[in-house]
Every structure is written in structure tokens, then in C-alpha cells.
Coordinates of C-alpha atoms in Angstrom, one line a residue:
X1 CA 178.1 4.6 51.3
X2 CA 177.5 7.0 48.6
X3 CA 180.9 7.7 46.4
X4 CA 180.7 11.7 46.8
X5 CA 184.4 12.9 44.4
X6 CA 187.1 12.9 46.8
X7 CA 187.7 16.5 45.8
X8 CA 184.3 17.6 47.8
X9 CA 185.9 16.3 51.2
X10 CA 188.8 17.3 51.1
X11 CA 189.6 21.3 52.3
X12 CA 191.3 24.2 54.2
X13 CA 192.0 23.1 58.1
X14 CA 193.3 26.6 58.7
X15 CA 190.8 29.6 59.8
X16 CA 190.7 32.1 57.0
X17 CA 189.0 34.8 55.1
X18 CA 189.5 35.7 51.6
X19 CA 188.5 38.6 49.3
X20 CA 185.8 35.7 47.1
X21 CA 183.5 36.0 50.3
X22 CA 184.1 32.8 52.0
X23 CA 185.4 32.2 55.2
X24 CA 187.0 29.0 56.5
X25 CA 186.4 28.8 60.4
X26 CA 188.4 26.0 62.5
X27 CA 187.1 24.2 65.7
X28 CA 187.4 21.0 67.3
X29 CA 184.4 19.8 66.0
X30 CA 185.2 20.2 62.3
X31 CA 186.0 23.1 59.8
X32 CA 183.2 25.3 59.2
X33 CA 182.7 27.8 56.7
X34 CA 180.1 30.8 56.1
X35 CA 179.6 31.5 52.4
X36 CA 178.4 35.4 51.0
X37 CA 176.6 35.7 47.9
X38 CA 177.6 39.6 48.6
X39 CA 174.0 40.8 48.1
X40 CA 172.2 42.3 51.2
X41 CA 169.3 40.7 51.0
X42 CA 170.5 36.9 50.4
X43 CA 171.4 34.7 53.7
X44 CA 174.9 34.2 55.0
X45 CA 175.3 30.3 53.6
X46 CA 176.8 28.6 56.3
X47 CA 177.6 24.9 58.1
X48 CA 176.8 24.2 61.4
X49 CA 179.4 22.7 64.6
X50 CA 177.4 19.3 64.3
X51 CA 175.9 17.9 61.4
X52 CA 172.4 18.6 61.5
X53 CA 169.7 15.7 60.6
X54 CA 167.0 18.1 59.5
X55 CA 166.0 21.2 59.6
X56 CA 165.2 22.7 63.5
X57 CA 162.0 24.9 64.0
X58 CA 165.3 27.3 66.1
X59 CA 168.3 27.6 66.5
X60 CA 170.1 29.3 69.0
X61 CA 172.6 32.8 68.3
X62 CA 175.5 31.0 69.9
X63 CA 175.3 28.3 67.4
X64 CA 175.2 30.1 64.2
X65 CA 178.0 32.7 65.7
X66 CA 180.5 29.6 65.8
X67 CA 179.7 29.1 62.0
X68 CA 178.8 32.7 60.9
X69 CA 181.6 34.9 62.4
X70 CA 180.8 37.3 65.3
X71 CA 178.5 39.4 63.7
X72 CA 175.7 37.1 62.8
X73 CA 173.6 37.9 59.8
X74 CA 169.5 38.6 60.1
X75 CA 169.2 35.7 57.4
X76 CA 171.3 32.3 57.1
X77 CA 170.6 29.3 54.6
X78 CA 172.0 25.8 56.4
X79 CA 173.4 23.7 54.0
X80 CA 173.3 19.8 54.7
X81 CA 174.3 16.7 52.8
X82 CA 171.2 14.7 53.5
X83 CA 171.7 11.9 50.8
X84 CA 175.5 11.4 52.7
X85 CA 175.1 8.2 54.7
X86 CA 175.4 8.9 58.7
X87 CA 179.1 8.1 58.8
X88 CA 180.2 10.9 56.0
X89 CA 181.4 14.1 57.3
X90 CA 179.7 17.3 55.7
X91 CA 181.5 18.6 52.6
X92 CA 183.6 21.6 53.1
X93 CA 181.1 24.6 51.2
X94 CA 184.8 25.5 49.3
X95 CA 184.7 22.5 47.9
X96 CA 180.7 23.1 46.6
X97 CA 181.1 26.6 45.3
X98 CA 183.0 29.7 45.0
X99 CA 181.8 33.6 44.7
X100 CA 183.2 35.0 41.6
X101 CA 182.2 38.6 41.9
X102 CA 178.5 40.7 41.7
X103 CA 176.1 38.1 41.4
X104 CA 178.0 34.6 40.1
X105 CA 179.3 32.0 41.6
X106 CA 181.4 28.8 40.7
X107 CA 179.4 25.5 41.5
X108 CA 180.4 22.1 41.7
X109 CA 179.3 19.8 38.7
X110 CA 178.6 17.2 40.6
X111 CA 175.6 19.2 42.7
X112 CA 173.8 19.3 39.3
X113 CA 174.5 16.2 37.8
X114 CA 174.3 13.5 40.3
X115 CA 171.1 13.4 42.0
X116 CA 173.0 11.5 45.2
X117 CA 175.3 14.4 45.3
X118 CA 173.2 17.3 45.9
X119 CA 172.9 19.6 48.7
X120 CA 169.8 21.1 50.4
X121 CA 169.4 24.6 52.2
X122 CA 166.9 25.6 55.4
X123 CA 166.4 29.2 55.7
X124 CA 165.9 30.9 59.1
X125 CA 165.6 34.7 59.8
X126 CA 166.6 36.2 63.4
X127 CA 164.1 36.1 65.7
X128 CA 162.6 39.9 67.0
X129 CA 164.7 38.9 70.5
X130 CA 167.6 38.5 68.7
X131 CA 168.6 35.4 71.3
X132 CA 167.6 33.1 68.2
X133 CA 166.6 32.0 64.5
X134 CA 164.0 31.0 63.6
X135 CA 163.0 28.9 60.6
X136 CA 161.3 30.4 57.9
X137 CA 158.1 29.7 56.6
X138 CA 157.9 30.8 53.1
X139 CA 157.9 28.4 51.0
X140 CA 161.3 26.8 49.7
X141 CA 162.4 27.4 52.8
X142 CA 163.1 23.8 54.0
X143 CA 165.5 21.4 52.4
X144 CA 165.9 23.4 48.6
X145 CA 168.1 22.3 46.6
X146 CA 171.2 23.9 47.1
X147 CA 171.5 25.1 43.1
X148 CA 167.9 26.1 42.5
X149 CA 168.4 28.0 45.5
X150 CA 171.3 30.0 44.1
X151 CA 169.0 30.5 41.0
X152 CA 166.3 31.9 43.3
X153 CA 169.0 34.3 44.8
X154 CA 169.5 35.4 41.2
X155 CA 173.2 34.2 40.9
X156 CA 174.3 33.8 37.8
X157 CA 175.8 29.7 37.8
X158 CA 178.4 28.1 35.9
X159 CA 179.1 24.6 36.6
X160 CA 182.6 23.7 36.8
X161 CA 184.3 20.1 37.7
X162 CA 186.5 21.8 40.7
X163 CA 185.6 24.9 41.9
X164 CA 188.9 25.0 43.7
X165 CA 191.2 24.3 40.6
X166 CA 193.9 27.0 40.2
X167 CA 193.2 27.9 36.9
X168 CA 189.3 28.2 37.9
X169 CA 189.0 32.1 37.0
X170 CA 190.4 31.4 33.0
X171 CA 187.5 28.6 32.2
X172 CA 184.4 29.3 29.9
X173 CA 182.0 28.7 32.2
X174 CA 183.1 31.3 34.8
X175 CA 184.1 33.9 31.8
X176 CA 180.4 33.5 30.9
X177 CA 179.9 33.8 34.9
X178 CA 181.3 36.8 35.6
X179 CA 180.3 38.8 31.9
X180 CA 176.4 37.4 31.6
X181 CA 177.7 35.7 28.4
X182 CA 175.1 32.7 27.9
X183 CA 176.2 29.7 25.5
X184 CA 173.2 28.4 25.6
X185 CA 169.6 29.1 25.9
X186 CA 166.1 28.6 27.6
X187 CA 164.1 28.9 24.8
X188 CA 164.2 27.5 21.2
X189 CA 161.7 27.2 18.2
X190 CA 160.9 23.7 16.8
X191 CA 158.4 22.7 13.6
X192 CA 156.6 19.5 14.6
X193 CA 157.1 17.4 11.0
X194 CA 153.4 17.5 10.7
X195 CA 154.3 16.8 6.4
X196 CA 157.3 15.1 7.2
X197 CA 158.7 12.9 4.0
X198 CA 161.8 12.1 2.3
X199 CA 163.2 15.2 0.9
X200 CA 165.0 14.0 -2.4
X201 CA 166.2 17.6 -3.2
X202 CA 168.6 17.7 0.0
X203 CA 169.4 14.1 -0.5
X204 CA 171.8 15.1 -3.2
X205 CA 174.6 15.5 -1.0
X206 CA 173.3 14.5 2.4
X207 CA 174.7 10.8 3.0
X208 CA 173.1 10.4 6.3
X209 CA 169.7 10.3 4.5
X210 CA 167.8 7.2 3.3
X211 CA 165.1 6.9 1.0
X212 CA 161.8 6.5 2.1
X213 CA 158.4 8.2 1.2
X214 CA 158.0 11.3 0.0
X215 CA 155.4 13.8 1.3
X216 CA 151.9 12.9 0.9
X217 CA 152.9 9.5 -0.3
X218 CA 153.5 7.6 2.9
X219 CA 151.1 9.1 5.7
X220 CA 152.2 5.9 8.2
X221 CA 156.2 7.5 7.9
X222 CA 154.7 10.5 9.0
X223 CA 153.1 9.7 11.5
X224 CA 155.6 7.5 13.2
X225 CA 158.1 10.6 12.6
X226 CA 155.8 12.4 14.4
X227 CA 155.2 9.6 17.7
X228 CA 158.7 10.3 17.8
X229 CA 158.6 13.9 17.6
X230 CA 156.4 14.2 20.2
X231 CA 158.7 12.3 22.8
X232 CA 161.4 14.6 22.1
X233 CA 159.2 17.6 22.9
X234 CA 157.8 15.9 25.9
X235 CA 161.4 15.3 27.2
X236 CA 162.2 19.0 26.2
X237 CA 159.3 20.9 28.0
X238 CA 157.9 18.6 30.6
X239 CA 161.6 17.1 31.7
X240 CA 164.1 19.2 31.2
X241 CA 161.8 22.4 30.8
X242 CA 163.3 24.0 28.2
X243 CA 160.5 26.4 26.5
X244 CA 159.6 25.6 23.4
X245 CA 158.1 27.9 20.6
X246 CA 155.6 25.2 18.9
X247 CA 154.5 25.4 15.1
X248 CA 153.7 22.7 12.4
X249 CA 153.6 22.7 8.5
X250 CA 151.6 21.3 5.9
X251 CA 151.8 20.2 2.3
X252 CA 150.9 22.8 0.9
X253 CA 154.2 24.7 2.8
X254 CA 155.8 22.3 -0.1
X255 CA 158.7 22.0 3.1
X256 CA 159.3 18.3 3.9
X257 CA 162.4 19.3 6.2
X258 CA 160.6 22.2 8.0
X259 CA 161.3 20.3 11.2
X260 CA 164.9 21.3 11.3
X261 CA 164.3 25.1 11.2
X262 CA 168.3 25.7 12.7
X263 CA 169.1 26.2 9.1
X264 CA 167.5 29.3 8.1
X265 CA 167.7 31.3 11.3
X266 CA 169.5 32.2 14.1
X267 CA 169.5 34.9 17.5
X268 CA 172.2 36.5 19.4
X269 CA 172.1 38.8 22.4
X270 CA 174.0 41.6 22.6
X271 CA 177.1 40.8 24.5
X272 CA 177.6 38.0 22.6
X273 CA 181.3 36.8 21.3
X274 CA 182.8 38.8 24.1
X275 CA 181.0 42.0 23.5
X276 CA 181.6 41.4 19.7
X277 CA 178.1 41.6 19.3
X278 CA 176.6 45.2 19.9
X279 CA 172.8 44.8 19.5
X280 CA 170.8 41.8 19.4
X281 CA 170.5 40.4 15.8
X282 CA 168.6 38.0 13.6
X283 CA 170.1 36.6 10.6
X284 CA 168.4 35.0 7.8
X285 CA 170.3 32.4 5.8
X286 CA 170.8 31.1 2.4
X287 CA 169.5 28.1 1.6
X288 CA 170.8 25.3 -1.1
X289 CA 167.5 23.4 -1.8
X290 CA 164.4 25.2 -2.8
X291 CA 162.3 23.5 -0.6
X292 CA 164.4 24.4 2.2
X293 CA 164.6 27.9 1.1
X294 CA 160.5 28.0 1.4
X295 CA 160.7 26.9 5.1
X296 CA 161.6 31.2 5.7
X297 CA 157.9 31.4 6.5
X298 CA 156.6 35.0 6.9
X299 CA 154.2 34.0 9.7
X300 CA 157.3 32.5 11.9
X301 CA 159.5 35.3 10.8
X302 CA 156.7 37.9 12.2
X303 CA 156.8 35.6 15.5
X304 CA 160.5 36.3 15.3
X305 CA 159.8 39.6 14.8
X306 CA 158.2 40.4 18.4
X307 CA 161.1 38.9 19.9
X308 CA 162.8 42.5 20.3
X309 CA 165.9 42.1 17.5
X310 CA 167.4 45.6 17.0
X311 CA 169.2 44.8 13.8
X312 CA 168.5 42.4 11.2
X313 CA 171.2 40.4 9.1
X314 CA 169.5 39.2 5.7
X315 CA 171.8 36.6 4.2
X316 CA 169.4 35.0 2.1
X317 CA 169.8 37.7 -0.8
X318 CA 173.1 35.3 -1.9
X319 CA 170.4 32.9 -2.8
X320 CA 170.5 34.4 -6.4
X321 CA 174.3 34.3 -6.5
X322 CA 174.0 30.2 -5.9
X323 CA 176.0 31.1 -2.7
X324 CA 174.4 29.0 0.6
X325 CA 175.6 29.6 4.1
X326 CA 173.0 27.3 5.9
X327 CA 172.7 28.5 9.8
X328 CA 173.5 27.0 12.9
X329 CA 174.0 23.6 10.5
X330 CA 177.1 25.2 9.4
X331 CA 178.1 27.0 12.1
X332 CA 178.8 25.8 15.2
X333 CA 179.6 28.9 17.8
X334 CA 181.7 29.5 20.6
X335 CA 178.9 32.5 22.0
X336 CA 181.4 32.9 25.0
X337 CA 184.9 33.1 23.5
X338 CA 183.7 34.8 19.9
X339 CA 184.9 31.7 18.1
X340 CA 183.0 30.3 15.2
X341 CA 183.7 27.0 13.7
X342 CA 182.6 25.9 9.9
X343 CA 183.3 23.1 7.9
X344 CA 183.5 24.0 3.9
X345 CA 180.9 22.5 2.3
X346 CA 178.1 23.1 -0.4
X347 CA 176.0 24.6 2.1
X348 CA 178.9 26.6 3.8
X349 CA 180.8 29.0 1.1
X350 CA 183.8 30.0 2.9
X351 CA 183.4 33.9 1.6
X352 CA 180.3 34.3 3.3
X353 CA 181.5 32.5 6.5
X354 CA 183.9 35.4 6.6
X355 CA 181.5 38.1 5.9
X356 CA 179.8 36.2 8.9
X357 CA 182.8 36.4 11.1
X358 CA 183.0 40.0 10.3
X359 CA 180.0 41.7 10.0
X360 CA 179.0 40.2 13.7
X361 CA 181.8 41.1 15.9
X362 CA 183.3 37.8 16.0
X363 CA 186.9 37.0 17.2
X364 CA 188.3 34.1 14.9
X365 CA 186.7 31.8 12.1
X366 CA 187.9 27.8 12.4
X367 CA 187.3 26.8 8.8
X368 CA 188.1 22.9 7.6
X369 CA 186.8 20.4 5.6
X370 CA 185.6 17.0 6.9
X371 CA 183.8 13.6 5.1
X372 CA 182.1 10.9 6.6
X373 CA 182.7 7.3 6.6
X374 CA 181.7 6.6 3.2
X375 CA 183.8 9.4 1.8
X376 CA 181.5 11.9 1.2
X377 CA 181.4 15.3 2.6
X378 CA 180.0 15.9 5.6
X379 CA 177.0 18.3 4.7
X380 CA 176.5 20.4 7.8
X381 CA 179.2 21.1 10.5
X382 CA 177.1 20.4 13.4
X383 CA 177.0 16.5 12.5
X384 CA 180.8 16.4 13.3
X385 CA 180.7 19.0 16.1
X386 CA 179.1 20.6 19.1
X387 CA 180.2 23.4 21.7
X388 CA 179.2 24.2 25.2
X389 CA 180.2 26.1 27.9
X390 CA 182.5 23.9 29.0
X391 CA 182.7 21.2 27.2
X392 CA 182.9 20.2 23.2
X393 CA 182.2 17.6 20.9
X394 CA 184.2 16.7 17.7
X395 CA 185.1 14.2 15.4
X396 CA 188.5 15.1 14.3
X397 CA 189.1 11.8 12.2
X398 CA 186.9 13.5 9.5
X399 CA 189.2 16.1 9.0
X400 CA 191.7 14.9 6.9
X401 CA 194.2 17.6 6.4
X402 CA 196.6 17.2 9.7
X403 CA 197.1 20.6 9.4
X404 CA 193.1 21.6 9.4
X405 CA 193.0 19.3 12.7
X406 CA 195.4 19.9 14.8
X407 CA 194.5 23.7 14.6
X408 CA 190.4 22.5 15.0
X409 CA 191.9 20.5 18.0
X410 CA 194.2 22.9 19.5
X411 CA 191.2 25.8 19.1
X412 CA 188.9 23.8 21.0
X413 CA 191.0 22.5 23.8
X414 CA 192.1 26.3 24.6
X415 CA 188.7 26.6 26.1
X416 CA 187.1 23.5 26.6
X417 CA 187.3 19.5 27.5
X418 CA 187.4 17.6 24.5
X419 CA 185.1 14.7 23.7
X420 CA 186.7 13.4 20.3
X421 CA 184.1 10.8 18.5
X422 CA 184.8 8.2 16.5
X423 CA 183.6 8.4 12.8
X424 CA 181.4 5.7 13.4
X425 CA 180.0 7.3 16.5
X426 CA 179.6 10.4 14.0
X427 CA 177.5 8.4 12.0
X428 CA 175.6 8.0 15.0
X429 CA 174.7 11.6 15.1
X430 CA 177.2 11.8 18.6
X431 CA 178.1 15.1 17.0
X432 CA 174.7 16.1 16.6
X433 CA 174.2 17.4 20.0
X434 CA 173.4 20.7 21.7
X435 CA 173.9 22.7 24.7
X436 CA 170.1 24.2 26.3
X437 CA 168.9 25.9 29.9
X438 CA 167.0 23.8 31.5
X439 CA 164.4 24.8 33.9
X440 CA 166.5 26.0 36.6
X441 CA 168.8 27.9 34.1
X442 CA 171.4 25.1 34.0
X443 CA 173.5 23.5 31.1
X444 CA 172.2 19.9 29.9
X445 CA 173.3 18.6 26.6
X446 CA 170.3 17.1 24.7
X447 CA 170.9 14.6 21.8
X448 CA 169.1 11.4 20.4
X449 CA 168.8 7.9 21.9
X450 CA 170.6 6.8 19.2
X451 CA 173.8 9.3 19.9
X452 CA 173.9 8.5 23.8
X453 CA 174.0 4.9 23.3
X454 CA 176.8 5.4 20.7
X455 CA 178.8 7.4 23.4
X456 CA 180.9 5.5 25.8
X457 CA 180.3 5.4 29.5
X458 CA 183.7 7.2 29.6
X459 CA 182.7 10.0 27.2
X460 CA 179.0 10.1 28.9
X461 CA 181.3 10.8 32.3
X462 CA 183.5 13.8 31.0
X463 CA 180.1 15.6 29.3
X464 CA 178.4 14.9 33.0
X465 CA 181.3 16.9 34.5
X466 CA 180.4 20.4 32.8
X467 CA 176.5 19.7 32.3
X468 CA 173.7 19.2 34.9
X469 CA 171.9 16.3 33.0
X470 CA 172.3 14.4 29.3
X471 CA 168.9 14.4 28.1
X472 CA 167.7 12.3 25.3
X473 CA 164.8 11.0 23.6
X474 CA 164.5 8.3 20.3
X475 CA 164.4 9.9 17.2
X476 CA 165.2 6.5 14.9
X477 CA 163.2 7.3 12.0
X478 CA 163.6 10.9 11.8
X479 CA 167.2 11.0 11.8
X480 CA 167.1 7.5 9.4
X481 CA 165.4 9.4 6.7
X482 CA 165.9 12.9 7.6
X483 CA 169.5 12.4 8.2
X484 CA 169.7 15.1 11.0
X485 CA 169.1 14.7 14.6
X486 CA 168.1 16.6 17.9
X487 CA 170.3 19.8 17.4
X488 CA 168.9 20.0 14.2
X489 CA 165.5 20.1 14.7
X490 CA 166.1 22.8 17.6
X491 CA 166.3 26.4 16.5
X492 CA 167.8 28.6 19.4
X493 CA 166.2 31.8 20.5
X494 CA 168.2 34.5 23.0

């Protein structure tokens, strides 16, 4: 028998209609429900009296009235639980989603993240006779998944671990729901490390890097970073379908960490940082090393460029002043909430993380200071951290001042299900992950091989709950002698 959550069978037993466009409907047979996605031209969702075992070229009007109400709908999607052995009853439909308002809707995790859990839809319009419904023949119209078919009805999704939870309407996910905040995004920009090599200038205070060749010097290192590489973008386009804006360096670039392009960059919508963010903006950063500095290339910044920013936020003028402020490596952002979280570092002057704060309409900076297991500082905020929409990542051990982490801690938790790593696991690059879209416009957290083997099963379980899929692909020797992993080498674009 497949071990569906006991929360998705259990359900209302009284008939009842409520203002979220869902109505419980109690017969002998079992309780029904009819689900609207309160747009005129989407089906009524509904269950039928007996479990169907497929979809039926008909179905009679009697039928769908005793799940659909007394005025029966032109269109109705049927929603079955075929990978439920035959002795499971259906799942109540409150217990798979909820309406939120215009054009969202609250969906189980579980639909997206377990692959025995999910749901399917047929599709059947009223027949010209009216006596019946008949199955459509578009295609998609037989056995979709139940999520990609919300997607196609151009609901806006938020996964949540119980859609029926009291305090359902205060979580991230349905804030970014019901506002068209996004936390994460479809598209990013990656440099394939075509002149990959040890990079001695950032080595200076980077303790997660080891020495290996330098550009130039040791074309088999490249070219095994690259093998790598490649898998990554393979599991990024072809897997999780993520689209990916593609470009490569050479020697001459003199840029032998242009792969992680997160640093000098970085996009936001307007809406962002609820509403703090009027017009949507690209900053440019200052960077500490000059090698990293030369990775601002004016042929990716003219690609950037077509992209549609109104407003332009040039950072990288501090350069002169010796002041560094290095991206999304030092920031890691609550896009939902307006939040923004920085460790103090070398590449992270605090003044400049306030200007930051300010100057785009954020709510609140988080500032600490955090070190790694050999006592250094941790160089870049997101090797200790990641946020999504519903759930974050952080190693709070490498904050040492109790006073830094219990506000870090209690910040995060206002929001979002903590995942606290181990410093170890930090090493690891566990907090090197981030949130992206996939293909059907759902949350999956995508990290190394290395970092989702370091998790435990228990940690793996809680990010499962708030993400449709962890995706992951080896990155050994990149992030051995790079010293930075997946999220670093992934440079969003919104």
C-alpha cells in the first residue's frame, strides 16, 4: 500500500460551502467535494460518487450533479488518485489544495514531491444535448498531472506541507501566492569554466579553496571541471528545466572564477521585498580581487541589458574606496518578506549593506559574523545560508556571538522551517544551496552531490516538504579548488 500522509485522508464529513470556493458535499458513498479556481473559463474540479479507474469517453449529468452541485458547470476536470492501491479511498480535494483568492491556490507538498503521491485530472466538456459530458480531446486532457494542470490554468502555486493548517494564510509561500511575489526564478545565467584554474588571488581569505593549477597551467583540471560542469547544466535544463543563459570565458578574460558570476550581479522585479522594490533593477557589485572584478564583462552586461531593467544600481564605483560588497555571495534575500541577510566579512562592508538595504526598498538587514571550522571567516554568506519560499538553510554554530544568533535564528523561523547544519555539513557546502523554478514553475532546491549526501535523511525530508524535487549533480573538483558550489555558479535573472 502506498503510505500517502495521513493528513491527505483525513477531512470534513459535513456538507458545506465556504467563501475559498470549495465545497464539501456528503453522501452515502463518500464525501465529495467540487473545487473552483474562480475563473470562467477553467473546469469546476471535482470527485466523483465512486472511484473511477480511468478516465470514461462520458459521463452522465446525474453523476457529475451529485459531485458538482445542482448547477453543473460546461467544463469539469475529474481528479483521481491512480498510483493509490485499490483498497485506498480517494483523498478529500481539501486536503490537496485550497483557493486563496484571483488566481492562486494552496497545494499540497506532497503532490509535487513524491511521485507516488500525485494526482491526475480528465477533462470533459457538456455535451450539445446537455444529458452528458463528454471527454475532451485536446491534448492534456486525460490523466494530467494534477499540478501542471493548475499551471496550465494559470494559477499561481505555492507548495505548502498542509494546506488545511490554521495559520495557512500567514506562510511565505501563500504571501508570495496571493501578491505575485516570486523567491525564486526560472531563468539564471551561468559561465561554463571554459579557463577554469586555481584562483590564488581569492584564495587569500577563502578557506574552502585548495591549491591546484592555475589557468593555462593544468588543461586536464580544466577539463575535468568542465565534465563536471556540464552535468550540472544537463541536470539544470534537461531535468529540472530551469533555462539557462549559456556563456564561456577564455584566458585572455584573465577571470579564472568567471564560473561563479552570482558575485557581480544581481535582478529584481518590481514588487519585490513586499513592494519595497518599485521598478525592476540591476545592480552591479564591488568586487575584492581584480580578477574577479574583470568578470563585469561588457558583452554579458549588454545581454543583461535587453532584459528590460528600468533602473540601474552601480555599486562597483566603491571599488576605488577598497570597499567590496560581493552580490548574491554576500547576500542572501528574503525576495518575499523584504528581509536581507549578510554576514560581515571582507567582501561584505556592513556600510554598503545598509546603503543596500536602503536604496532598494528593503524591510530589515540581518547582519552577523560567522567562521568556519578552521577558524577562519566564512568568506561569503551563502556558504552558511540559503532562503526559499518556505523553507531555510543555516548554520547557526558559525555564528559565535549568542546574541548575533539567536536574532539570525529567531528572523528566520518567523517565516520559514529551519534546516540548521552542522559546521561540518557547512564544510560540505549544505549551505551552498539555492531555491529555482523548474519547468512547471515549481520550487526545487538545487545543490551539489557532495551537499545532499552531507544532509541527513531527516533534513532531506523537511526541505521535501516545501520544495517539489532536490536536485543535484557532482561538482567535486569545482567546489575542491574553487571553493564555491552550485548556488554559486548560478546567477539569478527575474
Amino acid at each position: 500500500m502506498i503510505g500517502y500522509p495521513s493528513s491527505l485522508f483525513s477531512g470534513p464529513s459535513l456538507a458545506a460551502v465556504c467563501s475559498c470556493g470549495m465545497r464539501a458535499l456528503s453522501t452515502s458513498a463518500a464525501v465529495l467535494e467540487a473545487v473552483s479556481l474562480g475563473s470562467p473559463d477553467s473546469p469546476l474540479l471535482v470527485r466523483l460518487t465512486s472511484r473511477p479507474w480511468g478516465a470514461a469517453a462520458s459521463l452522465s449529468k446525474a453523476e457529475v450533479q451529485a459531485a458538482a452541485g445542482s448547477v453543473p458547470p460546461n467544463r469539469i476536470s475529474v481528479v483521481r488518485d491512480c498510483f493509490a492501491s485499490f483498497d485506498q479511498p480517494q483523498r478529500p480535494l481539501g486536503q490537496l489544495l485550497r483557493p486563496l483568492g484571483p488566481s492562486s491556490v494552496a497545494v499540497a507538498s506532497a503532490l509535487a514531491s513524491h511521485p507516488e503521491h500525485r494526482a491526475v485530472v480528465d477533462t470533459y466538456s457538456l455535451a450539445p444535448g446537455g444529458d452528458r459530458y463528454d471527454l475532451e480531446a485536446a491534448p492534456g486532457s486525460v490523466a494530467a498531472d494534477l499540478v501542471s494542470f493548475l499551471r496550465a490554468q494559470k494559477q499561481r502555486v505555492s507548495l505548502v506541507p498542509d494546506v488545511t493548517a490554521a495559520e495557512l494564510q500567514a506562510t511565505t509561500p501563500v504571501v508570495a501566492a496571493k501578491k505575485g511575489v516570486r523567491q525564486s526564478t526560472n531563468e539564471v545565467l551561468m559561465v561554463a569554466p571554459t579557463a577554469f584554474g586555481f584562483n590564488e588571488q581569492a584564495a587569500q581569505d577563502n578557506s574552502f579553496m585548495h591549491a591546484a593549477a592555475k589557468p593555462g597551467e593544468g588543461n586536464d583540471l580544466t577539463r575535468q571541471v568542465l565534465r563536471e560542469f556540464a552535468g550540472l547544466h544537463h541536470a539544470l535544463t534537461q531535468m529540472a528545466g530551469v533555462k539557462v543563459n549559456l556563456f564561456e570565458h577564455n584566458l585572455s578574460h584573465g577571470t579564472p572564477d568567471a564560473c561563479f558570476p552570482n558575485n557581480w550581479f544581481s535582478t529584481h522585479p518590481a514588487g519585490e521585498a513586499a513592494g519595497g522594490v518599485k521598478e525592476a533593477t540591476l545592480v552591479f557589485y564591488p568586487m575584492k580581487c581584480p580578477n574577479r572584478a574583470a568578470e563585469r564583462r561588457e558583452d554579458i552586461k549588454k545581454v543583461l541589458a535587453t532584459k528590460g531593467y528600468g533602473r540601474v544600481y552601480d555599486m562597483s564605483v566603491e571599488e576605488v574606496n577598497k570597499k567590496y560588497f560581493e552580490g548574491t555571495g554576500v547576500l542572501v534575500i528574503d525576495r518575499v518578506n523584504g528581509v536581507v541577510y549578510v554576514d560581515i566579512s571582507e567582501r561584505a562592508d556592513r556600510s554598503l549593506a545598509e546603503d543596500w538595504t536602503q536604496k532598494m526598498g528593503y524591510k530589515e538587514l540581518v547582519a552577523f559574523r560567522s567562521t568556519d571550522l578552521r577558524g577562519k571567516s566564512v568568506y561569503h554568506t551563502n556558504v552558511m545560508m540559503a532562503i526559499g519560499t518556505g523553507v531555510a538553510i543555516v548554520c547557526a554554530d558559525s555564528v559565535k556571538d549568542a546574541k548575533e544568533r539567536q536574532h539570525l535564528l529567531s528572523s528566520l523561523r518567523r517565516t520559514h522551517e529551519v534546516v540548521e547544519i552542522s559546521l561540518a555539513q557547512m564544510d560540505a557546502l549544505c549551505g551552498n544551496a539555492l531555491e529555482l523554478e523548474d519547468g512547471r514553475g515549481l520550487p526545487v532546491m538545487a545543490m551539489s552531490t557532495q551537499a545532499y549526501n552531507a544532509f541527513t535523511e531527516d533534513q532531506r525530508r523537511v526541505m521535501r516538504r516545501h520544495v517539489a524535487d532536490l536536485v543535484h549533480a557532482p561538482i567535486d573538483t569545482l567546489e575542491r579548488v574553487g571553493g564555491g558550489g552550485v548556488r554559486c555558479t548560478l546567477a539569478e535573472i527575474f
